[in-house]
Amino acid sequence: MVAICMAVFFTTVALLAWLIFFPVARTRIGGWCARNHHAVVAGLSRIATRAASQANGSSAMVLHAGGALGQRLYRQRYLLLGTLLLTGLPSWLILHFRQQVALDGFDPPEVAAASTQIIELMRGERLVPPPPLPPEVFVVAQATRAQLGAQAVIPEKIASADRRWNLIDPDLQQRVLAIYRIMREQHGYEMALVEGYRSPERQAELAREGKATRAGPGQSCHQYGLAVDSAPLRDGKLQWDMADPWTRRGYALYGQLAQQAGLRWGGTWKKLKDYVHVETEHACRNARRAAGRL
């Protein structure tokens, strides 16, 4: 009996997961129910009538069987609880820690195509960084920070940030440049590097202020050349205002492409979201471990 209950439980969980994660399944089931509405209602009515006619003669049997089943379930309560945790905990963790659930083989077509193009770009020609922007672009952007308020995603003190591509890890550099090209050619967004390598001294200064980062010296991926900050460029100005639909869409595309390129995007963080930030998470963890900063 316990085995039957567990089989029913697993089947129910699988069906619910199928309906939750696959919109096509929901559409097909809904369409079938709509087409066969009268047949479904009639069938349910017959089942209900038959069950009602048998209820009087079967009540004692049901109560006895229910009591026996309850006793068996109580004896196996720890096994059932463990099964529930094993099946439910992974799904809860995925939904809790990720903004968007992505299942292998079921990516949106445009995102999957972009992912394939990123791989092709990295395997093909070596991408060359764009020429640096005039320093005035970053001075103006820093000056507009106070005007934009809470909707701004401007990093702190970007006028003095390091934007030398040669100090960025070569693998990360190529991934980011591939993202830049797709953003420009497929979506019409010109992206600009805001900050790459960050010295321990600058990291300590930003951490003390606590607005842009809480990581101390040696704890940020920027110190190892394994993180970059980027922003969309429009009419010669860096765009930060998340209240603007064009800017908001640009950062969303940037984040999607970064994740498809195997990078971690700061826009998915639960606290202190950093929409401009991408990093190579595993390489950074190894670098921090080697430096004794974990």
Coordinates of C-alpha atoms in Angstrom, one line a residue:
M1 CA 0.0 0.0 0.0
V2 CA 2.8 2.4 0.8
A3 CA 4.5 1.6 -2.5
I4 CA 1.2 2.5 -4.3
C5 CA 0.9 5.8 -2.4
M6 CA 4.5 6.7 -3.3
A7 CA 3.9 5.8 -6.9
V8 CA 0.8 8.0 -7.0
F9 CA 2.7 10.8 -5.2
F10 CA 5.6 10.7 -7.7
T11 CA 3.2 10.6 -10.7
T12 CA 1.3 13.6 -9.3
V13 CA 4.5 15.6 -8.8
A14 CA 5.7 14.8 -12.3
L15 CA 2.4 15.9 -13.9
L16 CA 2.4 19.1 -11.9
A17 CA 6.0 19.9 -12.9
W18 CA 5.1 19.1 -16.5
L19 CA 2.2 21.6 -16.4
I20 CA 4.2 24.3 -14.5
F21 CA 7.4 24.3 -16.6
F22 CA 6.0 23.6 -20.1
P23 CA 3.5 26.1 -21.4
V24 CA 2.9 23.9 -24.5
A25 CA 1.6 21.2 -22.2
R26 CA -0.8 23.6 -20.5
T27 CA -2.0 24.9 -23.9
R28 CA -2.7 21.4 -25.2
I29 CA -4.4 20.2 -22.0
G30 CA -6.5 23.3 -22.0
G31 CA -7.4 22.9 -25.6
W32 CA -8.4 19.3 -25.2
C33 CA -10.6 20.2 -22.2
A34 CA -12.3 22.9 -24.2
R35 CA -13.0 20.6 -27.1
N36 CA -14.3 17.8 -25.0
H37 CA -16.1 20.0 -22.3
H38 CA -19.4 18.2 -22.5
A39 CA -18.0 14.8 -22.6
V40 CA -15.8 15.5 -19.6
V41 CA -18.7 17.0 -17.6
A42 CA -20.9 14.0 -18.4
G43 CA -18.2 11.5 -17.4
L44 CA -17.6 13.3 -14.1
S45 CA -21.4 13.3 -13.5
R46 CA -21.7 9.6 -14.1
I47 CA -18.7 8.9 -11.8
A48 CA -20.2 11.1 -9.1
T49 CA -23.7 9.4 -9.4
R50 CA -22.1 5.9 -9.2
A51 CA -20.0 6.9 -6.2
A52 CA -23.0 8.3 -4.4
S53 CA -25.1 5.1 -5.0
Q54 CA -22.3 3.0 -3.6
A55 CA -21.5 5.3 -0.7
N56 CA -24.1 4.0 1.8
G57 CA -23.1 0.3 1.5
S58 CA -19.4 1.1 1.5
S59 CA -19.0 3.7 4.3
A60 CA -18.0 1.2 6.9
M61 CA -15.5 -0.4 4.5
V62 CA -14.1 2.9 3.6
L63 CA -13.7 4.0 7.2
H64 CA -11.9 0.7 8.1
A65 CA -9.6 0.9 5.1
G66 CA -9.0 4.6 5.8
G67 CA -8.0 3.9 9.3
A68 CA -5.7 1.1 8.3
L69 CA -4.1 3.3 5.6
G70 CA -3.7 6.1 8.1
Q71 CA -1.9 3.8 10.5
R72 CA 0.5 2.6 7.8
L73 CA 1.2 6.1 6.6
Y74 CA 1.9 7.1 10.2
R75 CA 4.4 4.3 10.6
Q76 CA 6.1 5.3 7.4
R77 CA 6.0 9.1 8.2
Y78 CA 9.7 9.6 8.1
L79 CA 10.1 7.8 4.8
L80 CA 7.3 9.9 3.3
L81 CA 8.7 13.1 4.7
G82 CA 12.2 12.3 3.3
T83 CA 10.6 11.5 -0.1
L84 CA 8.8 14.8 -0.1
L85 CA 11.9 16.8 0.8
L86 CA 14.0 15.0 -1.9
T87 CA 11.4 15.7 -4.6
G88 CA 10.3 19.2 -3.6
L89 CA 13.5 20.8 -2.3
P90 CA 15.4 20.9 -5.6
S91 CA 12.5 22.7 -7.4
W92 CA 12.1 25.1 -4.5
L93 CA 15.8 25.9 -4.6
I94 CA 15.7 26.6 -8.3
L95 CA 12.7 28.8 -8.1
H96 CA 14.1 30.7 -5.0
F97 CA 17.6 31.4 -6.3
R98 CA 17.0 32.0 -10.0
Q99 CA 14.9 34.7 -11.6
Q100 CA 14.3 32.7 -14.7
V101 CA 14.1 28.9 -14.8
A102 CA 15.9 27.6 -17.9
L103 CA 15.6 23.9 -18.8
D104 CA 18.1 22.4 -21.2
G105 CA 16.6 22.0 -24.7
F106 CA 13.7 24.4 -24.0
D107 CA 15.3 27.8 -24.3
P108 CA 13.3 30.5 -26.2
P109 CA 14.4 30.2 -29.9
E110 CA 16.0 33.7 -30.0
V111 CA 18.0 33.0 -26.9
A112 CA 19.1 29.6 -28.0
A113 CA 20.2 31.1 -31.4
A114 CA 22.2 33.7 -29.6
S115 CA 23.8 31.1 -27.4
T116 CA 24.9 29.2 -30.5
Q117 CA 26.2 32.3 -32.1
I118 CA 28.3 33.2 -29.0
I119 CA 29.9 29.7 -29.2
E120 CA 30.6 30.2 -32.9
L121 CA 32.1 33.6 -32.4
M122 CA 34.4 32.3 -29.7
R123 CA 35.5 29.4 -31.8
G124 CA 36.1 31.5 -34.9
E125 CA 37.9 34.8 -35.2
R126 CA 39.5 36.5 -32.2
L127 CA 37.4 39.5 -31.4
V128 CA 39.1 42.8 -31.0
P129 CA 38.0 45.3 -28.3
P130 CA 36.5 48.5 -29.5
P131 CA 38.4 51.8 -29.2
P132 CA 38.1 53.5 -25.8
L133 CA 35.4 56.1 -25.3
P134 CA 36.5 59.7 -24.5
P135 CA 36.9 60.2 -20.7
E136 CA 34.2 62.9 -20.8
V137 CA 31.6 60.2 -21.4
F138 CA 32.2 58.8 -17.9
V139 CA 32.6 62.2 -16.2
V140 CA 29.2 63.2 -17.5
A141 CA 27.7 59.8 -16.5
Q142 CA 29.1 60.1 -13.0
A143 CA 27.7 63.6 -12.7
T144 CA 24.2 62.5 -13.6
R145 CA 24.1 59.8 -10.9
A146 CA 22.5 62.1 -8.3
Q147 CA 19.8 63.3 -10.7
L148 CA 18.5 59.8 -11.6
G149 CA 18.1 58.6 -8.0
A150 CA 16.8 55.1 -7.1
Q151 CA 16.2 54.0 -10.7
A152 CA 19.9 54.5 -11.7
V153 CA 22.3 51.5 -12.0
I154 CA 25.4 53.7 -12.2
P155 CA 28.5 52.2 -10.5
E156 CA 30.3 54.4 -8.0
K157 CA 33.2 56.7 -9.2
I158 CA 33.3 55.4 -12.8
A159 CA 35.3 58.3 -14.0
S160 CA 38.4 56.9 -12.4
A161 CA 37.6 53.2 -13.1
D162 CA 40.1 51.0 -15.1
R163 CA 38.9 50.1 -18.6
R164 CA 42.0 48.4 -20.0
W165 CA 40.9 45.3 -21.9
N166 CA 44.4 43.7 -21.6
L167 CA 43.9 43.4 -17.8
I168 CA 40.7 41.3 -18.3
D169 CA 41.0 37.5 -18.4
P170 CA 41.3 36.5 -22.1
D171 CA 38.4 34.0 -22.0
L172 CA 36.1 36.5 -20.3
Q173 CA 37.2 39.2 -22.7
Q174 CA 36.1 37.1 -25.7
R175 CA 32.8 36.2 -24.1
V176 CA 32.0 39.8 -23.4
L177 CA 33.0 40.9 -26.9
A178 CA 30.8 38.3 -28.4
I179 CA 27.9 39.6 -26.3
Y180 CA 28.6 43.1 -27.5
R181 CA 28.5 42.0 -31.1
I182 CA 25.2 40.2 -30.7
M183 CA 23.7 43.2 -28.8
R184 CA 24.8 45.5 -31.7
E185 CA 24.0 43.3 -34.7
Q186 CA 20.8 41.6 -33.5
H187 CA 19.3 44.1 -31.1
G188 CA 20.7 47.5 -32.0
Y189 CA 22.4 48.2 -28.7
E190 CA 25.9 49.5 -28.6
M191 CA 27.6 48.4 -25.4
A192 CA 30.5 50.0 -23.6
L193 CA 33.0 48.8 -21.0
V194 CA 32.5 50.8 -17.8
E195 CA 35.0 48.9 -15.6
G196 CA 37.2 45.9 -15.8
Y197 CA 40.1 45.3 -13.4
R198 CA 39.8 46.9 -10.0
S199 CA 42.7 47.4 -7.6
P200 CA 42.5 46.3 -4.0
E201 CA 42.7 49.9 -2.9
R202 CA 39.7 50.9 -5.1
Q203 CA 37.8 47.8 -3.9
A204 CA 38.4 48.8 -0.3
E205 CA 37.2 52.3 -0.9
L206 CA 34.0 51.2 -2.6
A207 CA 33.3 48.6 0.1
R208 CA 33.6 51.2 2.8
E209 CA 30.9 53.3 1.1
G210 CA 28.7 50.2 0.7
K211 CA 26.7 51.4 -2.2
A212 CA 28.2 49.6 -5.2
T213 CA 29.6 46.6 -3.4
R214 CA 30.0 44.9 -0.1
A215 CA 33.0 42.8 -1.1
G216 CA 36.3 43.8 0.5
P217 CA 39.8 43.6 -1.1
G218 CA 40.5 40.3 -2.7
Q219 CA 36.8 39.2 -2.5
S220 CA 35.6 40.8 -5.8
C221 CA 36.1 39.1 -9.1
H222 CA 37.2 42.4 -10.5
Q223 CA 40.5 42.0 -8.6
Y224 CA 41.4 39.0 -10.7
G225 CA 40.3 40.4 -14.1
L226 CA 37.3 38.0 -14.0
A227 CA 34.5 40.5 -13.9
V228 CA 33.4 43.5 -16.0
D229 CA 30.8 46.2 -15.8
S230 CA 29.1 47.3 -19.1
A231 CA 26.4 49.7 -20.1
P232 CA 24.4 50.5 -23.2
L233 CA 25.4 53.6 -25.2
R234 CA 22.9 55.9 -26.9
D235 CA 23.5 59.2 -28.6
G236 CA 27.1 59.2 -27.1
K237 CA 25.8 58.8 -23.5
L238 CA 25.8 55.8 -21.2
Q239 CA 22.3 54.7 -20.2
W240 CA 21.5 53.9 -16.6
D241 CA 17.9 54.8 -16.0
M242 CA 15.9 51.6 -15.4
A243 CA 12.6 53.5 -15.6
D244 CA 13.3 54.0 -19.4
P245 CA 11.9 50.9 -21.3
W246 CA 14.8 51.0 -23.9
T247 CA 17.4 50.9 -21.2
R248 CA 15.6 48.3 -19.1
R249 CA 15.2 46.0 -22.2
G250 CA 18.9 46.5 -23.0
Y251 CA 20.1 45.3 -19.6
A252 CA 17.6 42.4 -19.7
L253 CA 19.1 41.3 -23.1
Y254 CA 22.6 41.8 -21.8
G255 CA 21.9 39.6 -18.8
Q256 CA 20.3 36.9 -20.8
L257 CA 23.2 36.7 -23.2
A258 CA 25.7 36.7 -20.4
Q259 CA 24.0 33.7 -18.8
Q260 CA 23.9 31.9 -22.1
A261 CA 27.6 32.6 -22.5
G262 CA 28.2 30.9 -19.1
L263 CA 28.7 34.0 -17.1
R264 CA 27.0 35.1 -13.9
W265 CA 24.9 38.3 -14.2
G266 CA 24.6 40.7 -11.2
G267 CA 21.0 41.4 -12.2
T268 CA 19.9 38.0 -10.7
W269 CA 21.3 38.7 -7.3
K270 CA 18.8 38.9 -4.5
K271 CA 20.4 41.8 -2.7
L272 CA 22.3 44.8 -4.2
K273 CA 21.4 44.0 -7.8
D274 CA 24.2 44.9 -10.2
Y275 CA 22.7 45.0 -13.7
V276 CA 26.0 46.2 -15.3
H277 CA 28.1 43.3 -13.8
V278 CA 29.0 39.9 -15.3
E279 CA 31.7 37.5 -14.0
T280 CA 33.1 34.1 -14.5
E281 CA 31.9 32.5 -11.3
H282 CA 33.9 29.3 -11.1
A283 CA 37.2 30.8 -12.3
C284 CA 36.7 33.6 -9.8
R285 CA 36.1 31.2 -6.9
N286 CA 39.2 29.3 -7.8
A287 CA 41.2 32.5 -7.9
R288 CA 39.9 33.6 -4.5
R289 CA 40.7 30.2 -3.1
A290 CA 44.2 30.4 -4.4
A291 CA 44.6 33.8 -2.8
G292 CA 43.1 32.6 0.5
R293 CA 40.1 34.9 0.1
L294 CA 37.3 32.4 0.4

